[in-house]
XYZ file of C-alpha atoms in Angstrom:
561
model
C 0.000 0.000 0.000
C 1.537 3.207 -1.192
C 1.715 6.068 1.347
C 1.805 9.404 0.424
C 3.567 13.028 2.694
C 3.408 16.571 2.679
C 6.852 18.471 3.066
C 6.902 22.314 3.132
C 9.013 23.692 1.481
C 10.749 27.401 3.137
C 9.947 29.127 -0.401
C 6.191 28.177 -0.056
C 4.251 31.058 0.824
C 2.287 30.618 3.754
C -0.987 30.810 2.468
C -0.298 28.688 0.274
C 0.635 26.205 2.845
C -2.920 26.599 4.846
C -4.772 25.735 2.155
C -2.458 22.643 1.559
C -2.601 21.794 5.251
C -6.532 23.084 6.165
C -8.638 20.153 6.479
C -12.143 21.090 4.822
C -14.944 21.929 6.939
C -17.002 18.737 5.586
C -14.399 16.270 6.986
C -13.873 15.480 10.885
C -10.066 15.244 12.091
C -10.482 10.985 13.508
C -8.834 10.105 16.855
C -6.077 8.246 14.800
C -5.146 11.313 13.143
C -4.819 13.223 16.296
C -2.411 10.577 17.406
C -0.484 11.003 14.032
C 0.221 14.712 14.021
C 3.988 15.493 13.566
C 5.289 16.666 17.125
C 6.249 20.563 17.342
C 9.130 20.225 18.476
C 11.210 20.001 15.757
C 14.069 17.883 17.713
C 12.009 15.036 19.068
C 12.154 11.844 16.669
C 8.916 9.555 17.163
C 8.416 5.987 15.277
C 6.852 6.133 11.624
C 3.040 5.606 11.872
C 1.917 2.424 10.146
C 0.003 3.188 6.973
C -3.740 3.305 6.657
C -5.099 -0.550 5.909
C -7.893 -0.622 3.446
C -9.993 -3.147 2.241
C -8.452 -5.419 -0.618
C -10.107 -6.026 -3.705
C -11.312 -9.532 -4.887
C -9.354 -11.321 -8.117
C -12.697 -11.050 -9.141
C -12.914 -7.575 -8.750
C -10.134 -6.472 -10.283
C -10.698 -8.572 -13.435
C -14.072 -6.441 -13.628
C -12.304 -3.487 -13.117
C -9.468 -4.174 -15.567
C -12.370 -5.518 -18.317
C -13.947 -2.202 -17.604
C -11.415 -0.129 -18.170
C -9.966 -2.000 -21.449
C -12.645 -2.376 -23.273
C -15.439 0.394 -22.249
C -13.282 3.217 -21.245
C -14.239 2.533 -17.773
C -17.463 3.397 -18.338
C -19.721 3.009 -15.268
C -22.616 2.458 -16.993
C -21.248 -1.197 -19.238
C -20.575 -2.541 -15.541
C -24.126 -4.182 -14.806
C -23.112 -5.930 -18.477
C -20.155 -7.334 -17.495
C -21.413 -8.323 -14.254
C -24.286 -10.375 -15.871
C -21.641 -12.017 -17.688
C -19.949 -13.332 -15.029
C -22.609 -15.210 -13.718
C -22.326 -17.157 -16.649
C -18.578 -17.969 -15.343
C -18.298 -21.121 -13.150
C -14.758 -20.426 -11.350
C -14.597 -18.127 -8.384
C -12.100 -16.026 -9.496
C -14.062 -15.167 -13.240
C -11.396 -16.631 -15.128
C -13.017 -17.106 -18.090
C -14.552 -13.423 -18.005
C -12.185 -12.181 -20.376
C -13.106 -14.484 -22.921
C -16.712 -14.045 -22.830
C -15.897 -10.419 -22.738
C -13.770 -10.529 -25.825
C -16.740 -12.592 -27.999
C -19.688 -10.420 -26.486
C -17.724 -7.110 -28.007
C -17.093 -9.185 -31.467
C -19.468 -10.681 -33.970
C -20.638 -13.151 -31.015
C -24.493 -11.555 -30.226
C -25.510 -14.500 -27.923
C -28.967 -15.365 -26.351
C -29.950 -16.176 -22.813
C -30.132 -19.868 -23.489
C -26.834 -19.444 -25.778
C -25.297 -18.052 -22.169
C -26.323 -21.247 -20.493
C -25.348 -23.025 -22.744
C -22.116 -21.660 -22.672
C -21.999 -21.523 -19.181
C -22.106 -25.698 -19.185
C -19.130 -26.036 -21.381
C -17.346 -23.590 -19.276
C -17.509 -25.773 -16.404
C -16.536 -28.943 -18.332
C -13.918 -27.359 -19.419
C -12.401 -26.166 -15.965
C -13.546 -29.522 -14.771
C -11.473 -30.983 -17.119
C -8.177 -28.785 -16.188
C -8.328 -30.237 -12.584
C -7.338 -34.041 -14.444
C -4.200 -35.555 -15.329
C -2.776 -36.391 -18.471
C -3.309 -39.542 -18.804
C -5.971 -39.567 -16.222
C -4.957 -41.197 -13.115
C -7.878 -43.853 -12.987
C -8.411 -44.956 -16.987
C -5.417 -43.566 -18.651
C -7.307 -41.721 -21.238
C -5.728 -38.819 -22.029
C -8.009 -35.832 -22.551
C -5.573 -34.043 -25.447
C -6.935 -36.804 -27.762
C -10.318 -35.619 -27.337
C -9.195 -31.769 -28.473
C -9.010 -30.258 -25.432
C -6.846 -27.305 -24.373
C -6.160 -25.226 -21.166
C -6.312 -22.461 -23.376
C -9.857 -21.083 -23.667
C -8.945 -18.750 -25.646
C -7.805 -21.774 -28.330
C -12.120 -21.868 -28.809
C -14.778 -20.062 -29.988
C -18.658 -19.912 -28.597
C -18.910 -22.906 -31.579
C -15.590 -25.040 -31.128
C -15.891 -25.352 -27.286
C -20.049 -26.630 -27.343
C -18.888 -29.309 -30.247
C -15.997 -30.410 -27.371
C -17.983 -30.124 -24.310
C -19.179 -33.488 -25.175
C -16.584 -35.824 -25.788
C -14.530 -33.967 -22.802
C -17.306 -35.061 -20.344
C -17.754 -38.365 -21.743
C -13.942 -38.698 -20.623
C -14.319 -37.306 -17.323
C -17.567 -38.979 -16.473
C -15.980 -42.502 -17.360
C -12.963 -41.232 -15.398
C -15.535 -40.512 -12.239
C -17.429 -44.140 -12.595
C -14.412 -46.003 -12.618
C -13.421 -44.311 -9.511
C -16.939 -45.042 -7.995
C -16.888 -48.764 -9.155
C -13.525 -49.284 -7.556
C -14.612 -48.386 -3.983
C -17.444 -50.404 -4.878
C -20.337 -47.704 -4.835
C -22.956 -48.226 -7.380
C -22.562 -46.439 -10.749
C -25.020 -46.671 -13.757
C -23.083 -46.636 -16.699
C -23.513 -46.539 -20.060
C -24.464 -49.911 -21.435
C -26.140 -51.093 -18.018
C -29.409 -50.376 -16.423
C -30.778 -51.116 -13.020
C -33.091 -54.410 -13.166
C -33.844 -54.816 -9.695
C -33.020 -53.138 -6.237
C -33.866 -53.630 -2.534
C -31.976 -52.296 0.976
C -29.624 -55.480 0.283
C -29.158 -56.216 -3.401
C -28.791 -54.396 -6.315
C -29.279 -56.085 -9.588
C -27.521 -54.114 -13.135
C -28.252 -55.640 -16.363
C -24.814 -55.063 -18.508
C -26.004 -54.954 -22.239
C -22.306 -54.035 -23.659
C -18.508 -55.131 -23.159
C -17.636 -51.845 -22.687
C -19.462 -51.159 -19.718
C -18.997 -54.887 -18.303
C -14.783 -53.753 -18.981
C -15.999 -50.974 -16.377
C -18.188 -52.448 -14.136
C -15.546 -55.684 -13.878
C -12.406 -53.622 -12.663
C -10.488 -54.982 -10.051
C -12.319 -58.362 -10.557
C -11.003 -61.775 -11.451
C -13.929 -62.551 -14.392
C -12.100 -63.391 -17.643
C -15.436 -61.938 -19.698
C -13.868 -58.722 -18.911
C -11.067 -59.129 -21.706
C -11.161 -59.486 -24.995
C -13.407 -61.876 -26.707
C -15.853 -62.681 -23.848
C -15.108 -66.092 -24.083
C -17.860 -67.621 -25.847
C -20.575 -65.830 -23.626
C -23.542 -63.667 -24.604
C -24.992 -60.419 -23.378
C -26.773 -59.513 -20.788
C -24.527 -60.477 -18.011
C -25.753 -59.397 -14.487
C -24.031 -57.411 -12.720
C -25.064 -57.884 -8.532
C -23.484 -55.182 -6.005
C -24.566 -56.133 -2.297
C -24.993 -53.349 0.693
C -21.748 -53.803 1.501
C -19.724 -53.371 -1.015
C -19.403 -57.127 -2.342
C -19.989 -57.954 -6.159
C -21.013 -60.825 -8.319
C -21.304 -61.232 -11.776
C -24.545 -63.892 -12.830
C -25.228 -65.563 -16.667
C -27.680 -68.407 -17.066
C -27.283 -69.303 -13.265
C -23.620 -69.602 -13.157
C -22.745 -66.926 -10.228
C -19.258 -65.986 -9.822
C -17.594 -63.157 -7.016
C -15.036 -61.080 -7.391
C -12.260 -63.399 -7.386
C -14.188 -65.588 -9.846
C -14.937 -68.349 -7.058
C -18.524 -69.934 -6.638
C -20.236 -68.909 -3.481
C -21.871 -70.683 -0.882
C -25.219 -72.734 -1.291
C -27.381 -70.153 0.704
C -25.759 -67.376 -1.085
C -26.184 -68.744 -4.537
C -29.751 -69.108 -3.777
C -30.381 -66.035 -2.562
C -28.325 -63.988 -5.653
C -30.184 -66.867 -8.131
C -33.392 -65.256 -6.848
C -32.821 -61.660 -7.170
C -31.371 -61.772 -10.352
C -34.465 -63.826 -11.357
C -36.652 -61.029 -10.160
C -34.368 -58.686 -12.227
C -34.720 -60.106 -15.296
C -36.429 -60.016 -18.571
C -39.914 -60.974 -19.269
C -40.577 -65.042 -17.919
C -37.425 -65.508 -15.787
C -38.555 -62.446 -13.792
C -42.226 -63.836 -13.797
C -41.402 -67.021 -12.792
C -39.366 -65.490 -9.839
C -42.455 -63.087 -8.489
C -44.699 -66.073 -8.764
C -42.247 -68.236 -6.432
C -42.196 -65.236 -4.274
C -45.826 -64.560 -3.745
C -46.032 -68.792 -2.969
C -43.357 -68.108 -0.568
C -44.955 -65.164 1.486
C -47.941 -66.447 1.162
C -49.378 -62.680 -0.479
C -50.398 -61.552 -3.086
C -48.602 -58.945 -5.450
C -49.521 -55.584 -6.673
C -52.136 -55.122 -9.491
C -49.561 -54.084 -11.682
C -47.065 -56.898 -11.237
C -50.530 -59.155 -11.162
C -51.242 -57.751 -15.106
C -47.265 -58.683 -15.903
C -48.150 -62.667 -14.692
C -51.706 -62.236 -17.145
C -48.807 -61.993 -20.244
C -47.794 -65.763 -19.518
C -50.860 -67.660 -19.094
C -48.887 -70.741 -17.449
C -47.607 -68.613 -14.612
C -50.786 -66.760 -14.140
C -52.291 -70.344 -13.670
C -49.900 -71.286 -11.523
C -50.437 -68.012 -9.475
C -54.349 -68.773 -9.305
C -53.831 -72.673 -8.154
C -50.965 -71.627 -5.016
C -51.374 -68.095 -4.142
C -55.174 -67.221 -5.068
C -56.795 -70.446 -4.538
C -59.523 -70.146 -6.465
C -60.971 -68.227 -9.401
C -59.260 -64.883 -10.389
C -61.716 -63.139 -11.984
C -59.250 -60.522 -13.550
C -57.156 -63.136 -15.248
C -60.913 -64.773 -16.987
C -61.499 -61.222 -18.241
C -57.986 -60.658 -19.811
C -57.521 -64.253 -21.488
C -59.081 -64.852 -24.955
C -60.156 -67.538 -26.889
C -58.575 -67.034 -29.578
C -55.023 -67.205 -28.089
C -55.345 -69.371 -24.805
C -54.204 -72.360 -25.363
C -56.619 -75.410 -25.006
C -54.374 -77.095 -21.919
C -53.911 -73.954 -20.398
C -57.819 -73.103 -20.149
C -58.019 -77.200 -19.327
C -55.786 -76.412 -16.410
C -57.465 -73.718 -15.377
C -60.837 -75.472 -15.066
C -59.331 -78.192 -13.192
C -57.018 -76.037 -10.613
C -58.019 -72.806 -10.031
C -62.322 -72.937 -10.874
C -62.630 -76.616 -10.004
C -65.698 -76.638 -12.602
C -66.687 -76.839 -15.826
C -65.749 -73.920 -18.365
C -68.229 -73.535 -20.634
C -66.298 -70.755 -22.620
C -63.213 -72.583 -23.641
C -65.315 -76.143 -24.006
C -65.289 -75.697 -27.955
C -61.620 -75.209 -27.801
C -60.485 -78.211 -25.303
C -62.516 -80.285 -27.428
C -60.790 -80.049 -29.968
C -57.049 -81.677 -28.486
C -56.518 -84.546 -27.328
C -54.547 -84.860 -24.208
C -56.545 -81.208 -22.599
C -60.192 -83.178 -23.763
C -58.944 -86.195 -22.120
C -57.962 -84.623 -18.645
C -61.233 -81.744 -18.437
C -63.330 -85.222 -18.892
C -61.590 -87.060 -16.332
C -61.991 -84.143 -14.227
C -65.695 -83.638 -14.775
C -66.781 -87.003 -16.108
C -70.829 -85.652 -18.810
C -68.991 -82.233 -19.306
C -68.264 -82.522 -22.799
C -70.389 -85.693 -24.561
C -68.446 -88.138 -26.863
C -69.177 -87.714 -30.636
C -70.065 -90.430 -33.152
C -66.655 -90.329 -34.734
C -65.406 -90.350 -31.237
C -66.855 -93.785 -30.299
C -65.951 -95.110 -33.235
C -62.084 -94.081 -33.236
C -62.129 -95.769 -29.704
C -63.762 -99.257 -30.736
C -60.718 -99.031 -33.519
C -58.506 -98.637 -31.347
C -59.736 -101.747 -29.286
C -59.689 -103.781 -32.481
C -56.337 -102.865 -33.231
C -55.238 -103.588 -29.837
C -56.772 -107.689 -30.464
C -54.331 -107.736 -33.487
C -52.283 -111.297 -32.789
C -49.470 -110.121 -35.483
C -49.177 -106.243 -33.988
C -47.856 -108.065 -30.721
C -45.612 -110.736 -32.558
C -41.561 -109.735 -32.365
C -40.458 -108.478 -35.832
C -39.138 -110.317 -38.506
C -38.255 -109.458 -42.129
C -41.845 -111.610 -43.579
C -43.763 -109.609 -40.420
C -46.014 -107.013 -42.193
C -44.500 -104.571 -39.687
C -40.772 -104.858 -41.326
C -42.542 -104.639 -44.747
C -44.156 -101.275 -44.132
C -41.195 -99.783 -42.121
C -39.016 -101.169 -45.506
C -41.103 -98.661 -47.543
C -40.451 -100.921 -50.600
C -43.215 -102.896 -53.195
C -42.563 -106.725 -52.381
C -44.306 -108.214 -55.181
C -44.151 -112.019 -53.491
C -45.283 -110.699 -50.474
C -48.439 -108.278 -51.564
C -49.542 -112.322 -53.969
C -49.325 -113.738 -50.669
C -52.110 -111.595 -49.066
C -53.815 -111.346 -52.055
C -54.155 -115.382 -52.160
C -54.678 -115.385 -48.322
C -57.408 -112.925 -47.903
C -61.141 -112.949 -49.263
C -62.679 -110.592 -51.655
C -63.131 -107.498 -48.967
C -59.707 -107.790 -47.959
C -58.580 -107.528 -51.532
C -60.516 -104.613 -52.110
C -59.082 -102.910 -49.003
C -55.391 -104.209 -50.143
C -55.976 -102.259 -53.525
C -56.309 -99.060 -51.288
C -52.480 -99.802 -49.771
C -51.187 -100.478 -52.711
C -52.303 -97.368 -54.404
C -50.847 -95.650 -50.935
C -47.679 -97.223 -51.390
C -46.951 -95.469 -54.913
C -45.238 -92.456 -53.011
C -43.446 -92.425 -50.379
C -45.201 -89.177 -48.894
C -47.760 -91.577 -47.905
C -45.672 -94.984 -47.241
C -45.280 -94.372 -43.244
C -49.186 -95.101 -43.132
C -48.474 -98.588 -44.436
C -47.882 -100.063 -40.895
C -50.934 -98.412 -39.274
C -53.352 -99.579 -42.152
C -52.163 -103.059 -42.065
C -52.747 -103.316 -38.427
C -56.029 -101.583 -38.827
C -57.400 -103.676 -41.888
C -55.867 -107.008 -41.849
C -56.509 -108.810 -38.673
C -56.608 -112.171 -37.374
C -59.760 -113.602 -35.575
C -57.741 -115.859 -32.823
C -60.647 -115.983 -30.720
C -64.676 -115.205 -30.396
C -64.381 -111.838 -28.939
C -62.420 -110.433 -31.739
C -64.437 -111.993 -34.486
C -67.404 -110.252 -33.023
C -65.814 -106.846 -32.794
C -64.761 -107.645 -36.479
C -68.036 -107.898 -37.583
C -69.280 -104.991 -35.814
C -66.399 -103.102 -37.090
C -65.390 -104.579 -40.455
C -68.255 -103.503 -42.771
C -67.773 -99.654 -41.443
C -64.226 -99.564 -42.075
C -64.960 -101.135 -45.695
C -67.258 -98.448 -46.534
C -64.632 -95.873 -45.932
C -61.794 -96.969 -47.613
C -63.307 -97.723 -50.692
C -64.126 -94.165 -51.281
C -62.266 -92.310 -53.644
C -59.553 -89.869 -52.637
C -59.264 -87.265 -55.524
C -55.419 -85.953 -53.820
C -53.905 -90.045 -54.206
C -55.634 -90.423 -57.652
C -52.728 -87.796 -59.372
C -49.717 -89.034 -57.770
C -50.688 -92.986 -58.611
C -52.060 -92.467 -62.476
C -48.507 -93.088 -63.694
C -48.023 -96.525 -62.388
C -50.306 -98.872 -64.183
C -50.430 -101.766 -61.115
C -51.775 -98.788 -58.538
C -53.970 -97.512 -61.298
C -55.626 -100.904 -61.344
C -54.979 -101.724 -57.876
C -57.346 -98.496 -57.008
C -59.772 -99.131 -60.047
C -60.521 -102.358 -58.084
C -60.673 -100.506 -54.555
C -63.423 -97.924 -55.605
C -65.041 -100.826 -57.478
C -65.564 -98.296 -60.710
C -63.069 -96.865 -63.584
C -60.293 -94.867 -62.920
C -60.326 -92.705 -65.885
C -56.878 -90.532 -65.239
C -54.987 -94.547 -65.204
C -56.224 -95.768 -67.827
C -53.211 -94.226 -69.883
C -51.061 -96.221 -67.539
C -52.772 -99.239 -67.537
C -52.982 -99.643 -71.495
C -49.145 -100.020 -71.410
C -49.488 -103.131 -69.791
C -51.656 -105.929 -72.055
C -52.371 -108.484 -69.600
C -53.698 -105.690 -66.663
C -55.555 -103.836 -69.747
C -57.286 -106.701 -70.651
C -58.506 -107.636 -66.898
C -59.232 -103.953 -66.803
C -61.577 -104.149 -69.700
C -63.420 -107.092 -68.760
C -64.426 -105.556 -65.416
C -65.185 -102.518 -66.021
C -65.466 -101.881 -69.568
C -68.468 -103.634 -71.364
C -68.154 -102.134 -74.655
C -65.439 -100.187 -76.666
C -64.265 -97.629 -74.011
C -65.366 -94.107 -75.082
C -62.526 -91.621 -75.408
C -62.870 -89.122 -72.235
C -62.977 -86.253 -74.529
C -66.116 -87.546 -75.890
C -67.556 -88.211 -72.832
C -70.588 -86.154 -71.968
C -69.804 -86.639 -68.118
C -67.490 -88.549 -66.415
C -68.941 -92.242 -64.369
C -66.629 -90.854 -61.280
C -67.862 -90.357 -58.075
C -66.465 -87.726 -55.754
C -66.529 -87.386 -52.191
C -68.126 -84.203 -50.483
C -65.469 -81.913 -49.355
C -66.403 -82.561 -45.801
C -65.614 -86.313 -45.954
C -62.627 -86.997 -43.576
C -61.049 -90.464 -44.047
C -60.794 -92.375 -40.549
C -57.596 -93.192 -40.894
C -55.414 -90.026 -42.125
């Protein structure tokens, strides 16, 4: 502080000198100055007074000032400018004043939200002068990203397109140290999938962020490669500090060692109620059976989406009908066994709305019928399939071993054996033969060749005792009816082959118009041909007025395919 003193000089004329040394009327001498006053006499020495202390100005301060003065002439009237600008300046001491100074007086003619926006990259930027290079934690260095200590290196343009990247950096820098003390971080890649006062579950959806979120740990996944695994991983930070990383139930810590039993368990559960879609439904459900309560309407609407669970949440946790779950399920997309369960576990009645639906398979019919015995009434067709089945179940040769003359090996062969079809055709009456010409004309492709077996045992059967005789006469003349009707999809694959062609002329007991072709290019079949079905000189089928063929109605099912 500079100190200033008034010497008289013996030229001075003494008026001059009062109104040099004559303190204005306005201004009170203070007790300090009293004290100050040089003594009179002219030979006493006294000890300097100390200087008067005054207030010092803030670094901030004086940058205003100096700003001021350079580049409005210290013009009082620019100050409230400058002093709105540096609000917009994140360090204490306005160090980055000057440089919004120096754009505001230049082509720069910002908004308020440009200010802000400036504002934010300001404080990356001083946030990023406080790091090493390389940083101490990742060893990213932020000169690769284009950043300076220099602000006045950027313009308002250059330093928004590198506030990005430079936070990116620093951010990264900032998880990493998080991570490593073991305090939970989101980071990018990763979301939070499930969290209580004890666990907390992060789903890791890229290597990147499992390379963070893995540091310090012994899990080779962390390197390159991954090692054959595939995303999501899971990611499990406990209250106090300890992690695990979870994929498709294997559970590993931090030094990549299993835990215990009761542990596993417990992480195996919370990462279950942290997953995705089922896993995470299947998890709720086994909690609400193990508390014994039930779960929150919303979490309730997530089990409606899989109708097994939502069943198995009715049957143990319910116990009884759930009236919300019968309003959201459809018809058209619940599954016959599921609505079959449904009846049987959770309404422990009938369902008369999904009836027409569990009728309709086999193994849900079967159960709701055992369940409640007159709720849906056999058919016709029904009865009919089961007195087959009886009948095929009296077949002597169906329980025989296998041998290579056993009809079985024949049909499983999928090969014509022309010795073996004589041999049935010699052994069997009239009716068999008929039914015979029907397998043959089966066996022309092999599309159709796995029936063989299954027709054989159906059709040619052996009356070993009374009981079977009489269900073959009960059954025999139905199942004769059937397969001598004509099948309009066999007919084009077997006109080619001039035995089937005649085999299946004899079979529907009338001509087979589109073999006839075939069957001309054998004499000896032609000429059995014509004298059994053709009484005169055959009339060309472009002549014919209508053809002697007799279609089945389109709603005609065959028993047996």
């Amino acid at each position: 502080m500079r100190a200033s003193f008034l010497f008289t000089s013996p030229f001075t004329p003494e008026s001059d000198l009062k109104t040099a040394t004559i303190t204005p009327a306005s201004s009170k001498p203070t007790k300090s100055a009293k004290n100050s006053s040089p003594p009179t006499d002219q030979g006493h020495h006294r000890r300097k007074p100390k200087p008067k202390e005054t207030l010092k100005q803030s670094q901030a301060d004086k940058r205003i000032d100096f700003l001021l003065r350079q580049h409005f002439d210290d013009d009082p009237d620019f100050r409230p400018l400058i002093l709105k600008l540096a609000e917009h300046d994140p360090t204490p001491k306005k160090k980055y004043l000057a440089w919004l100074v120096k754009h505001w007086t230049g082509p720069w003619n910002p908004s308020d939200a440009d200010l802000k926006r400036v504002a934010r990259h300001l404080e990356t930027h001083h946030k990023g002068a406080k790091y090493f290079s390389p940083l101490s934690w990742t060893g990213l260095r932020l000169e690769d990203a284009g950043y300076h200590a220099d602000i006045f290196r950027y313009t308002p343009q250059t330093l928004a397109k590198l506030g990005g990247r430079i936070a990116e950096i620093i951010r990264i820098d900032e998880e990493d140290k998080q991570i490593r003390k073991g305090n939970l971080v989101i980071t990018g890649g990763a979301e939070i999938a499930y969290k209580d006062e004890r666990w907390t579950v992060l789903r890791v959806r890229t290597q990147s962020a499992l390379n963070r979120l893995g540091q310090g740990c012994g899990w080779c996944v962390c390197g390159r490669g991954g090692h054959g695994y595939s995303f999501p991983f899971d990611f499990v930070l406990s209250s106090d500090g300890e992690r695990f990383l979870a994929h498709k139930g294997e559970i590993r810590d931090r030094w990549d060692n299993s835990p215990t039993a009761n542990l596993y368990y417990e992480i195996f559960r919370v990462v279950n109620l942290g997953s995705d879609g089922y896993d995470r439904a299947v998890a709720q459900v086994e909690e609400a059976i193990k508390t014994k309560q039930r779960h929150t309407a919303e979490i309730e609407n997530q089990l409606m989406q899989h109708p097994d669970l939502a069943i198995w949440y009715a049957e143990k946790v319910i116990q009884g009908r759930w009236q919300e779950f019968e309003e959201f399920v459809r018809v058209a997309t619940l599954p016959a066994g599921h609505a079959a369960d449904y009846a049987i576990y959770c309404l422990r009645e009938p369902w008369p709305r999904f009836e027409n639906k569990i009728k309709r398979s086999v193994v849900p019919l079967a159960q709701y019928r055992r369940a409640f015995p007159g709720a849906i009434p056999k058919t016709d067709e029904e009865i009919f399939q089961e007195n087959l089945a009886h009948w095929r179940a009296y077949t002597a040769k169906a329980r025989r071993p296998w041998s290579h003359d056993s009809i079985q090996w024949q049909a499983e062969s999928r090969e014509r054996n022309v010795d073996f079809e004589n041999r049935l055709l010699l052994n069997y009456s009239e009716a068999s033969i008929k039914r015979f010409a029907k397998l043959v004309a089966s066996l022309a492709t092999s599309e159709i060749a796995s029936e063989y077996r299954s027709k054989i045992q159906s059709y040619f059967t052996e009356a070993t005792d009374e009981k079977t005789q009489v269900v073959n006469d009960e059954l025999g003349p139905v199942i004769c009816g059937r397969i001598c009707r004509r099948l309009p999809e066999v007919e084009a694959l077997i006109a080619d082959d001039p035995e089937s062609s005649f085999a299946y002329a004899k079979g529907i007991s009338q001509r087979f118009l589109d073999g006839e072709a075939a069957i001309r290019t054998e004499p000896e079949l032609w000429c059995q041909y014509t004298k059994k079905f053709l009484r005169s000189t055959p009339i060309p089928r472009q002549q014919s007025n209508h053809s002697p063929r007799v279609l089945p109605p389109r709603t005609y099912k065959v028993a047996w395919r």
